[in-house]
Short mmCIF file of C-alpha atoms in Angstrom, two decimals:
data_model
loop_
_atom_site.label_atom_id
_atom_site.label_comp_id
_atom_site.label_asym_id
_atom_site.label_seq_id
_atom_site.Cartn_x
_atom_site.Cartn_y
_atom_site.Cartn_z
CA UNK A 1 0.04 -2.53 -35.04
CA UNK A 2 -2.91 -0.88 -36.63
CA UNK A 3 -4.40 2.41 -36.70
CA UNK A 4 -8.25 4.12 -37.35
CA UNK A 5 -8.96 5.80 -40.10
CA UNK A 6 -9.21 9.60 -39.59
CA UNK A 7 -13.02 10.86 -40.43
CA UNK A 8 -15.47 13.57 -39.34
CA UNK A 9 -18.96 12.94 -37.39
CA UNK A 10 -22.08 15.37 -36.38
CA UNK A 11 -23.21 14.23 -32.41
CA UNK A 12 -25.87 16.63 -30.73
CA UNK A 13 -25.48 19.46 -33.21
CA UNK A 14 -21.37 19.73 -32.34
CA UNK A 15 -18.78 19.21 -35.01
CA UNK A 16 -16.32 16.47 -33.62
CA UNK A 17 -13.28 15.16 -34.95
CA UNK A 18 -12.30 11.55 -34.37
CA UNK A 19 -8.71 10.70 -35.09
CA UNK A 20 -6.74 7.07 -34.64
CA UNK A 21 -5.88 9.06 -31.14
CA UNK A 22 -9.09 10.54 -29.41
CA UNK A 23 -12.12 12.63 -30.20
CA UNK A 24 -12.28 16.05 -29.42
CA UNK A 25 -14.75 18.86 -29.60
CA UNK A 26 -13.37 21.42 -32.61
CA UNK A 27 -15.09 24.30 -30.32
CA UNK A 28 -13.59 23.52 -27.22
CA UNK A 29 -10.00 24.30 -26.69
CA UNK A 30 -10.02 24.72 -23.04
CA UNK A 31 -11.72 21.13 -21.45
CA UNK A 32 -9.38 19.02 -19.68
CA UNK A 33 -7.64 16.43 -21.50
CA UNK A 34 -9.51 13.67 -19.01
CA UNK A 35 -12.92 14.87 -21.19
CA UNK A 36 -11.34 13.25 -24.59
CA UNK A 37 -12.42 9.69 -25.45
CA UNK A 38 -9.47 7.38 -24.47
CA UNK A 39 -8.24 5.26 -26.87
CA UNK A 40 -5.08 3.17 -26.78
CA UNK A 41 -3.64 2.41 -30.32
CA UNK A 42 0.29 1.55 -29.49
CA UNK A 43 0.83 -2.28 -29.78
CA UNK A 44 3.90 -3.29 -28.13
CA UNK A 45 5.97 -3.99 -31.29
CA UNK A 46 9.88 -5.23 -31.28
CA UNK A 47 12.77 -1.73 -31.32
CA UNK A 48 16.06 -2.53 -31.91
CA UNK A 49 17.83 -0.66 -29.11
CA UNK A 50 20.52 1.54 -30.56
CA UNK A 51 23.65 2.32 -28.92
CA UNK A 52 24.99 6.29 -28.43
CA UNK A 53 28.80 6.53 -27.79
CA UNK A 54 27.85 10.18 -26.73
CA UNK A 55 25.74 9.08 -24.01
CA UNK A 56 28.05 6.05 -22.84
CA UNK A 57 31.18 8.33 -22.98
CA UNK A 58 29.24 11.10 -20.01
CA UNK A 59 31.33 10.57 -17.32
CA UNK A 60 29.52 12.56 -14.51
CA UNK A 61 26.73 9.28 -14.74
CA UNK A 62 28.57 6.46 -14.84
CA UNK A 63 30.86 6.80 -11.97
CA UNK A 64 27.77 8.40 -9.43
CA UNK A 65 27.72 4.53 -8.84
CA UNK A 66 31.21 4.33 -7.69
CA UNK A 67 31.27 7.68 -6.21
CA UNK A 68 28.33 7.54 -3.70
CA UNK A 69 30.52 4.68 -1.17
CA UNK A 70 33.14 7.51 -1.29
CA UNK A 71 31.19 10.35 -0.23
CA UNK A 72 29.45 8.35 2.26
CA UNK A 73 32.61 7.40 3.78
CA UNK A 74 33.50 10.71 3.21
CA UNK A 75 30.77 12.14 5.39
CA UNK A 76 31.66 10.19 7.95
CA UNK A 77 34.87 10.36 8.58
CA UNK A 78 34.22 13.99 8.16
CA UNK A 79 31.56 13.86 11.20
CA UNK A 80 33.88 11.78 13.43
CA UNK A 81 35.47 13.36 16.15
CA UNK A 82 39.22 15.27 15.08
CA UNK A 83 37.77 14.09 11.02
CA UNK A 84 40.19 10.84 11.37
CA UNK A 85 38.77 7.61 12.06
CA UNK A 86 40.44 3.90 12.84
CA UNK A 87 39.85 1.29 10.84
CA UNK A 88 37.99 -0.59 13.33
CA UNK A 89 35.47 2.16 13.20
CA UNK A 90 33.63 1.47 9.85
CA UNK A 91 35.76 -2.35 9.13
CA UNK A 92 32.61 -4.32 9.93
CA UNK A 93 30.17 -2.14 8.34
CA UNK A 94 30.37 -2.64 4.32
CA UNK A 95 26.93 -3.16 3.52
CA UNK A 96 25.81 -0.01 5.10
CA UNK A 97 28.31 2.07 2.65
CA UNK A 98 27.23 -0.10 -0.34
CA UNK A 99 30.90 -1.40 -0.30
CA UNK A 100 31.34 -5.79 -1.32
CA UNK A 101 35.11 -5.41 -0.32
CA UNK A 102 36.85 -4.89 2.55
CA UNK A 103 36.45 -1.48 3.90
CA UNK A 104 40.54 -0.98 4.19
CA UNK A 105 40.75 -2.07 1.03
CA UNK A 106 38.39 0.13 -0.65
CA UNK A 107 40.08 3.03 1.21
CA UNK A 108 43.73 2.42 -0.08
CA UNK A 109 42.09 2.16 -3.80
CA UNK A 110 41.31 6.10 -3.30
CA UNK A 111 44.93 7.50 -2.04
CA UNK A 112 43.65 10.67 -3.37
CA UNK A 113 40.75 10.91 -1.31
CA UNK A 114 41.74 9.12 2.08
CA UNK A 115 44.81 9.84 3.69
CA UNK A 116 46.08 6.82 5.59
CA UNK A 117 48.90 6.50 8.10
CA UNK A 118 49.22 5.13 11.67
CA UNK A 119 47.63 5.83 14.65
CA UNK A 120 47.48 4.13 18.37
CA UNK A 121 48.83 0.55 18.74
CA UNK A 122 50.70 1.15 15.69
CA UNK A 123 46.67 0.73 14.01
CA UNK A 124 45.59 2.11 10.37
CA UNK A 125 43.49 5.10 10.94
CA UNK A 126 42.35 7.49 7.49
CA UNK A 127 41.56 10.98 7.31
CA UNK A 128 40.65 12.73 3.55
CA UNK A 129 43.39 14.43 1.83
CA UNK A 130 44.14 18.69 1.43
CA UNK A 131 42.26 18.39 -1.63
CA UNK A 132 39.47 16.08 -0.68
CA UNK A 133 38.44 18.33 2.17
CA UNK A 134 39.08 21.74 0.18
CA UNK A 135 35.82 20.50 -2.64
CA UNK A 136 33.59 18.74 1.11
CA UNK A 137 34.10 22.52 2.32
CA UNK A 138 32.91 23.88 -1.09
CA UNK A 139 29.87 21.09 -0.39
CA UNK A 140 28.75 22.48 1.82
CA UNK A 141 28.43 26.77 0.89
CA UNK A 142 27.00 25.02 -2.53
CA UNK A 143 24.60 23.36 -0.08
CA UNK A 144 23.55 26.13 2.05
CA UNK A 145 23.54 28.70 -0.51
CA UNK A 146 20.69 25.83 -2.69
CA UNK A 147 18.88 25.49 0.49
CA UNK A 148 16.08 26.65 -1.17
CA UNK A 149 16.35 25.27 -4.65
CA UNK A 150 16.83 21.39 -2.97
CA UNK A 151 13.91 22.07 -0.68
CA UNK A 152 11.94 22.81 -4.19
CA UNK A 153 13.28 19.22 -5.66
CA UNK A 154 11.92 17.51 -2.32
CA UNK A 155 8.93 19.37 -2.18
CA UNK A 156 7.88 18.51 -6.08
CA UNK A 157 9.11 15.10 -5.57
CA UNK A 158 6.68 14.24 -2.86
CA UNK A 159 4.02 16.16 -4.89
CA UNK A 160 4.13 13.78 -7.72
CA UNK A 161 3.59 10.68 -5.33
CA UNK A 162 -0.46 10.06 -6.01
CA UNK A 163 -1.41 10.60 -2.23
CA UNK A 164 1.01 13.46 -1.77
CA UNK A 165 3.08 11.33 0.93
CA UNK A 166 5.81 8.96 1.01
CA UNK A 167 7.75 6.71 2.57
CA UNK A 168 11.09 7.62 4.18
CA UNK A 169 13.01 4.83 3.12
CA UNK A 170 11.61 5.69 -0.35
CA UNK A 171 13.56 9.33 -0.10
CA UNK A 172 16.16 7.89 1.09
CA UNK A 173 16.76 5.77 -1.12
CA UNK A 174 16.33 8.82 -3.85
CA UNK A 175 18.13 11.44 -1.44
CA UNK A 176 21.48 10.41 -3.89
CA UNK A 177 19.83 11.52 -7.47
CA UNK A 178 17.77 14.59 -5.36
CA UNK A 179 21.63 15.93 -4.15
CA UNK A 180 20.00 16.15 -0.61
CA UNK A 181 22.12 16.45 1.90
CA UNK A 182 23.16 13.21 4.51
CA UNK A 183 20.98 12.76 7.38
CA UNK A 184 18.92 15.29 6.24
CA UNK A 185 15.78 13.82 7.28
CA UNK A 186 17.08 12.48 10.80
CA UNK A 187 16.22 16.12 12.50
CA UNK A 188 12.56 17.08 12.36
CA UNK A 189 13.78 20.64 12.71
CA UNK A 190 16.95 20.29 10.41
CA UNK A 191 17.50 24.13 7.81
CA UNK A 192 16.04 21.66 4.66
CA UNK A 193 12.68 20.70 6.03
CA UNK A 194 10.72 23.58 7.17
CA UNK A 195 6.95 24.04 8.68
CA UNK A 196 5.18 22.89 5.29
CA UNK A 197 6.89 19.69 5.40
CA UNK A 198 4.87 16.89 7.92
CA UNK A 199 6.15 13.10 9.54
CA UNK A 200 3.00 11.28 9.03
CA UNK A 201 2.19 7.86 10.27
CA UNK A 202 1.29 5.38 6.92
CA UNK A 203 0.01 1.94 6.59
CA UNK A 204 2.41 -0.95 7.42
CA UNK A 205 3.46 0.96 10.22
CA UNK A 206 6.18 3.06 7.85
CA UNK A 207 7.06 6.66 8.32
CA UNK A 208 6.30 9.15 5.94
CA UNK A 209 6.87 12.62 4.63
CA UNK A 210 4.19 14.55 3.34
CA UNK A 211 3.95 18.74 2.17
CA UNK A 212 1.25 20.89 2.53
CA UNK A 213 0.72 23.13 -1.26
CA UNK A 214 -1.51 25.26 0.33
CA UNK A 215 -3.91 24.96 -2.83
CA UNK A 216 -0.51 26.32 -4.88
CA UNK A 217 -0.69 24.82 -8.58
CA UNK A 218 2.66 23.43 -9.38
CA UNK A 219 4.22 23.84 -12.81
CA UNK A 220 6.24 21.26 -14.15
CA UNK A 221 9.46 21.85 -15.93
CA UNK A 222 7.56 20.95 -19.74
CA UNK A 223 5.32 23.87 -18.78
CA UNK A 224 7.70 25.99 -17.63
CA UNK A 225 9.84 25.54 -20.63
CA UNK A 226 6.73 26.19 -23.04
CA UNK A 227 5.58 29.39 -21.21
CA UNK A 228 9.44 30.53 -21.83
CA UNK A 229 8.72 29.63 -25.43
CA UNK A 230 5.39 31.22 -26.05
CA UNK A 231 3.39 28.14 -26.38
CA UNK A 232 1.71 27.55 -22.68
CA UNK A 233 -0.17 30.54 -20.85
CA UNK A 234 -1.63 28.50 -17.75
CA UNK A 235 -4.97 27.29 -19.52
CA UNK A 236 -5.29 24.58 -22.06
CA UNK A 237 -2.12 21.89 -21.70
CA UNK A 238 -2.65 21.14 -25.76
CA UNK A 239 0.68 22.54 -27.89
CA UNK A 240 3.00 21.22 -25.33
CA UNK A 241 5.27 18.94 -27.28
CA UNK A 242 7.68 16.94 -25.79
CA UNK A 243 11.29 17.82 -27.19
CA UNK A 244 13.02 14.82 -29.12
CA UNK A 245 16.51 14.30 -29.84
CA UNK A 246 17.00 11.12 -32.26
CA UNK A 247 20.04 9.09 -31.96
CA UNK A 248 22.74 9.48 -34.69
CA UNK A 249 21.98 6.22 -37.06
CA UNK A 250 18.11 5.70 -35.33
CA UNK A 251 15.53 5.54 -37.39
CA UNK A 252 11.85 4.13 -36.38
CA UNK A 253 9.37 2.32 -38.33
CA UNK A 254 7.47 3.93 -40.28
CA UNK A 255 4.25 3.07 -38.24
CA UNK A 256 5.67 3.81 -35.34
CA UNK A 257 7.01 7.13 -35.72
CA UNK A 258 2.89 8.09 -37.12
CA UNK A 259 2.16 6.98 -33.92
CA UNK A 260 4.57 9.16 -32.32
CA UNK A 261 3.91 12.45 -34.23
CA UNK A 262 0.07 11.67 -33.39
CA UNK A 263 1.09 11.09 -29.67
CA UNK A 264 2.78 14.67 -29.26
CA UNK A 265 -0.46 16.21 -30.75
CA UNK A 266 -2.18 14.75 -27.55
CA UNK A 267 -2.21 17.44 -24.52
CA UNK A 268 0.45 17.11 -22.23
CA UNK A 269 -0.64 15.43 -18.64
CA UNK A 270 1.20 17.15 -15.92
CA UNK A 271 2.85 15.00 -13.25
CA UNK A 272 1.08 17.07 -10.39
CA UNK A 273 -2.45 16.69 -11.46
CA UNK A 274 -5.13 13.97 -10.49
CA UNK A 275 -4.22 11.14 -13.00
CA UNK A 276 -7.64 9.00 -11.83
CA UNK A 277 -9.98 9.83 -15.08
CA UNK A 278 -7.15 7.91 -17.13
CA UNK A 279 -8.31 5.22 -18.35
CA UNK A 280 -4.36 3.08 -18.18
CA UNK A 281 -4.56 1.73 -21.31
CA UNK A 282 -4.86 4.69 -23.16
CA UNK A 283 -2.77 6.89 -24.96
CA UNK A 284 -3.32 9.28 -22.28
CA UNK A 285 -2.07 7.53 -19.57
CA UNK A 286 1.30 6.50 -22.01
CA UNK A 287 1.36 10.78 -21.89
CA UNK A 288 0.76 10.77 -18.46
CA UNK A 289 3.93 8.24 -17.48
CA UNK A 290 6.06 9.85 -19.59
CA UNK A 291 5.85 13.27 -18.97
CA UNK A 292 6.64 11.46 -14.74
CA UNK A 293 9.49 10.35 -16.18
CA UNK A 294 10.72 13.26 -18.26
CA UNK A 295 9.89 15.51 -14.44
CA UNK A 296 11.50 12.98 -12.33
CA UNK A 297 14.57 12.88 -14.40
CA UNK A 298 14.80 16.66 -14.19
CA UNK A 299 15.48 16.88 -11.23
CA UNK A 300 18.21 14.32 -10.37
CA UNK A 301 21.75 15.53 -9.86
CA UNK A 302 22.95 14.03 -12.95
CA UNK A 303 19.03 13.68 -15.01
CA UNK A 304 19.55 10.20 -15.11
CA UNK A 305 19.09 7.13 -12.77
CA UNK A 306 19.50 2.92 -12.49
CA UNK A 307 16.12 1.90 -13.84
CA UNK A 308 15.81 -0.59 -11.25
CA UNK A 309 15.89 1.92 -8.68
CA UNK A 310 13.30 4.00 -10.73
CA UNK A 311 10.81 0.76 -10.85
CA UNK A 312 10.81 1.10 -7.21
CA UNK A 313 8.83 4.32 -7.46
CA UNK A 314 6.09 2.48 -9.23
CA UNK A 315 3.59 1.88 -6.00
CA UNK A 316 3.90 5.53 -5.23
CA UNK A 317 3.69 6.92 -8.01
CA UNK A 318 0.75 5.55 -9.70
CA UNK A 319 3.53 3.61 -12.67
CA UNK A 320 1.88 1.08 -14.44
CA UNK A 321 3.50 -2.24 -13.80
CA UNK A 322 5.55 -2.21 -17.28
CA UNK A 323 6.42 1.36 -16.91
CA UNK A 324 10.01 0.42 -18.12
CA UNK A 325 8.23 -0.24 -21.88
CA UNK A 326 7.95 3.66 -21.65
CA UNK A 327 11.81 4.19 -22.21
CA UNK A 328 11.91 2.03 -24.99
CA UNK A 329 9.13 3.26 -26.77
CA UNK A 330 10.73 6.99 -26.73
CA UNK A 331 13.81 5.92 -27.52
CA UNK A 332 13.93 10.41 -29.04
CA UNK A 333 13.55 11.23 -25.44
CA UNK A 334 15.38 8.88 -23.05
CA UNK A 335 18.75 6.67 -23.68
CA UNK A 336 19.40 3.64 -21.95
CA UNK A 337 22.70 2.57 -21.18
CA UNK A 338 24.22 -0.53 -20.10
CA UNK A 339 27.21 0.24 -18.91
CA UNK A 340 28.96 -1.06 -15.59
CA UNK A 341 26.66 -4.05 -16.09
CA UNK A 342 23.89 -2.14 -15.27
CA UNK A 343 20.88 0.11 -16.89
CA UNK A 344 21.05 3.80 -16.95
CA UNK A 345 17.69 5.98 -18.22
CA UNK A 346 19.45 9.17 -18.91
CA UNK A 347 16.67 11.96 -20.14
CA UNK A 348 18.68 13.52 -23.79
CA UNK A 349 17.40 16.74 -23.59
CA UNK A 350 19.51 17.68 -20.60
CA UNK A 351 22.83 16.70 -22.57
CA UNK A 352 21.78 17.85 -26.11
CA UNK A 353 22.05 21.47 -27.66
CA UNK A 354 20.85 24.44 -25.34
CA UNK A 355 19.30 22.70 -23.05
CA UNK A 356 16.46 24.22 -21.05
CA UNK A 357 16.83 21.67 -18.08
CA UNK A 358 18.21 23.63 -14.84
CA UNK A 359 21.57 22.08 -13.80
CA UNK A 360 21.48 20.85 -10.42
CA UNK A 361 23.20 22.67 -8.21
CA UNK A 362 25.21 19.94 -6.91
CA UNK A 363 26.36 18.55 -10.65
CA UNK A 364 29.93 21.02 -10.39
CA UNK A 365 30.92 19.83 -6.79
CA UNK A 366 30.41 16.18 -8.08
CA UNK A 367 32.54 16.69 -11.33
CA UNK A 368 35.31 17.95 -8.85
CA UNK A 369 35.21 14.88 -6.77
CA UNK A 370 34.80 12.56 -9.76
CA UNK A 371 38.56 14.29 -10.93
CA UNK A 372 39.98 14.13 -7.61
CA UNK A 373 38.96 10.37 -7.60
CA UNK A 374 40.70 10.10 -11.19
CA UNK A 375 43.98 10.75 -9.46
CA UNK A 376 44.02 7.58 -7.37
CA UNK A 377 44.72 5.83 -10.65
CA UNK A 378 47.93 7.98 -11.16
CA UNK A 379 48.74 7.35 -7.95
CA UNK A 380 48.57 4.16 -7.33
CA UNK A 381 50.09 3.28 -10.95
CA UNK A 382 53.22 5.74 -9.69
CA UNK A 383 53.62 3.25 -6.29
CA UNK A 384 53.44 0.70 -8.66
CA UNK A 385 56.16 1.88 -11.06
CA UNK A 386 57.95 2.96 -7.33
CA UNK A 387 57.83 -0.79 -5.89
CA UNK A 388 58.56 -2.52 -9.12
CA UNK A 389 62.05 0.07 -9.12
CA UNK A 390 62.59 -0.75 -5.44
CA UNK A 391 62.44 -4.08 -5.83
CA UNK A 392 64.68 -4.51 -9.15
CA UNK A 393 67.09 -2.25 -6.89
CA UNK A 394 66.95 -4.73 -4.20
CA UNK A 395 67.48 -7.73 -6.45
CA UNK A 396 70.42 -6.39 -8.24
CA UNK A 397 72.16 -5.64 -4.48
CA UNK A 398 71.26 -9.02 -3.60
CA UNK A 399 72.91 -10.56 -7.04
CA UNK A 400 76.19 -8.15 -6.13
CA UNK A 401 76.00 -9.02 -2.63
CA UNK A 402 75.95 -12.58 -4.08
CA UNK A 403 78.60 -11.92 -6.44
CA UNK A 404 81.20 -10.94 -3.84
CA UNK A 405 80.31 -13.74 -1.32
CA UNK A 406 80.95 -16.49 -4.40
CA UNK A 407 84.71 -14.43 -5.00
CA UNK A 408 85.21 -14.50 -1.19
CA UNK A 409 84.57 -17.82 -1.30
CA UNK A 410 87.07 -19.08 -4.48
CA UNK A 411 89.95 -17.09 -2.98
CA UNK A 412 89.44 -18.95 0.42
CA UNK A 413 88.95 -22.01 -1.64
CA UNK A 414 92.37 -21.68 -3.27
CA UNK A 415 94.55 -20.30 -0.24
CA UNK A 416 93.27 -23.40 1.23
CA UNK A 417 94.31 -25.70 -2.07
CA UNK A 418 98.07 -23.84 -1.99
CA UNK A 419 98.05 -24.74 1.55
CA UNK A 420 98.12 -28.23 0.67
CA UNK A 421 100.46 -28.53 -1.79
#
């Protein structure tokens, strides 16, 4: 790791400054960042990750892994005819609901979600509980009602994509974090996508989705936030800091944290803009990806995702191919946890303080099913407690039963003896 000296320098009559970061023009506040001399001065250096029992402890994040089978399943039983379905309808189809088990047995783990009991030929059919259809009836007013607020989420994340376009199976694969709703992209005409949405034909022979701005400039939640604050008016992007939230016992080296505070003097890239001037080993492309991240993670359900499934992104969006370095080198900004044997980027400033992230509208209806889903537990620990009685209760008639056949037996036993004698 090394760094430039700061010093000053006369070129064509114009006073420059030239820091360990770029060179900029003292008398020009308003040029584009892209004008700035790109140089890259982070070398990839060894940070101990930390871990944050705060973050590891949110519950909401790590069971949307276990909870998206169930509200798949949920959605269709809820689409199937009378909302009850027999087993044999969705026995063979596991992989399709993400499930590794088998599908009746991944039911009867949720008794307080599915409803079992028996229907023709004496067959297991399932149909969700009282409670479990009360909170998919509040689903869906909380989705009609945010019509237009997940239309916004779709909209901006196609917008980020660096041809404006992408792949359905991409947004499918996303619809989960977006909260969009199921099959919501099977009907061309459906309420969510309306006329500046467009099914385009792309390369490979995929299908895509593109949107039509209309020449509309798109503000990203950073500049949003600062124009709420004071420190963004719609010109220059310089002053807009990223907000950091250190870890309770993290502390950076020394050289790396004067990298940082140089790195939030930079101006902010937004995630909308043409990101071609960058050259992608500069410092300005390191803004660029994360301030992608920091937008992409705003507007997930839960502002946090698998990194795996965030990786995938990187052919669309322009990522460099070691975009995961970027959560580790902002360790103030993002938290990575590795729980459930997996890895979770979860963006901090949506869980710390007053937080100037919008919730997702979606967040409350999935805390309600993650409780409801918390009572299978109870349940099934009660049946357990119920059989173990049942079956001491059994036992100790079958010792009694046992009892009196053995007296039976050594009374006949001696009336047969006395007979003898």
């Amino acid at each position: 790791m090394f760094f430039h000296n700061s010093y000053f320098t006369t070129h064509f009559g114009n006073l420059f400054f030239c820091s360990k970061i770029s060179i900029f023009s003292l008398f020009d506040h308003q040029k584009s960042p892209f004008r700035y001399t790109q140089i890259s001065n982070y070398v990839n250096v060894y940070m101990k990750w930390k871990k944050d029992p705060f973050f590891d402890s949110i519950l909401h994040i790590h069971k949307s892994a276990e909870l998206k089978p169930i509200i798949q399943l949920k959605n269709f039983i809820v689409n199937y005819p009378n909302g009850c379905i027999p087993i044999s309808a969705v026995s063979k189809r596991g992989l399709e609901f993400d499930i590794s088990i088998r599908v009746a047995r991944f039911l009867r783990q949720y008794p307080s979600v599915f409803e079992e009991f028996r229907g023709e030929h004496n067959l297991p059919w399932f149909r969700l509980t009282s409670e479990a259809a009360e909170i998919d009836r509040e689903e869906k007013r909380v989705l009609e009602e945010c019509k237009e607020d997940l239309k916004d989420r779709l909209r901006r994340f196609v917008l980020m994509s660096k041809d404006k376009v992408l792949p359905l199976k991409i947004i499918k694969g996303m619809a989960w974090y977006l909260g969009l709703p199921v099959r919501f992209l099977d009907e061309s005409k459906g309420d969510l996508l309306d006329e500046s949405f467009r099914f385009v034909d792309m390369e490979d022979g995929l299908k895509g989705l593109t949107v039509e701005s209309n020449g509309e400039k798109l503000l990203s939640t950073m500049q949003r936030n600062a124009m709420k604050n004071g420190v963004y008016f719609g010109g220059t992007l310089e002053g807009i800091e990223f907000p950091l939230f250190p870890s309770k016992g993290l502390r950076l080296r020394r050289k790396i944290e004067s990298w940082l505070n140089e790195f939030q003097k930079l101006p902010y890239v937004s995630p909308y803009e043409d990101f071609w001037h960058l050259d992608p080993d500069s410092d300005f492309a390191e803004k660029r990806v994360v301030g992608m991240l920091h937008e992409l993670l705003s507007l997930f359900v839960e502002h946090s995702a698998e990194r795996k499934k965030l990786l995938c992104l990187k052919k669309y969006f322009g990522l460099p191919q070691k975009v995961h370095k970027a959560f580790e080198r902002h360790p103030h900004m993002f938290y990575l946890s590795f729980k459930n044997k997996t890895c979770t980027a979860i963006l901090k400033e949506a869980y710390c303080g007053n937080s100037s992230i919008e919730k997702h509208p979606m967040l409350v209806v999935r805390k309600k099913y993650i409780r409801l889903v918390k009572e299978s537990d109870r349940i099934l620990k009660n049946r357990r407690i119920n059989n173990r009685f049942i079956k001491h209760e059994k036992l100790e008639k079958g010792s009694d039963i046992d009892a009196d056949s053995d007296d039976r037996t050594d009374i006949q036993a001696e009336e047969v003896s006395k007979s003898f004698c």
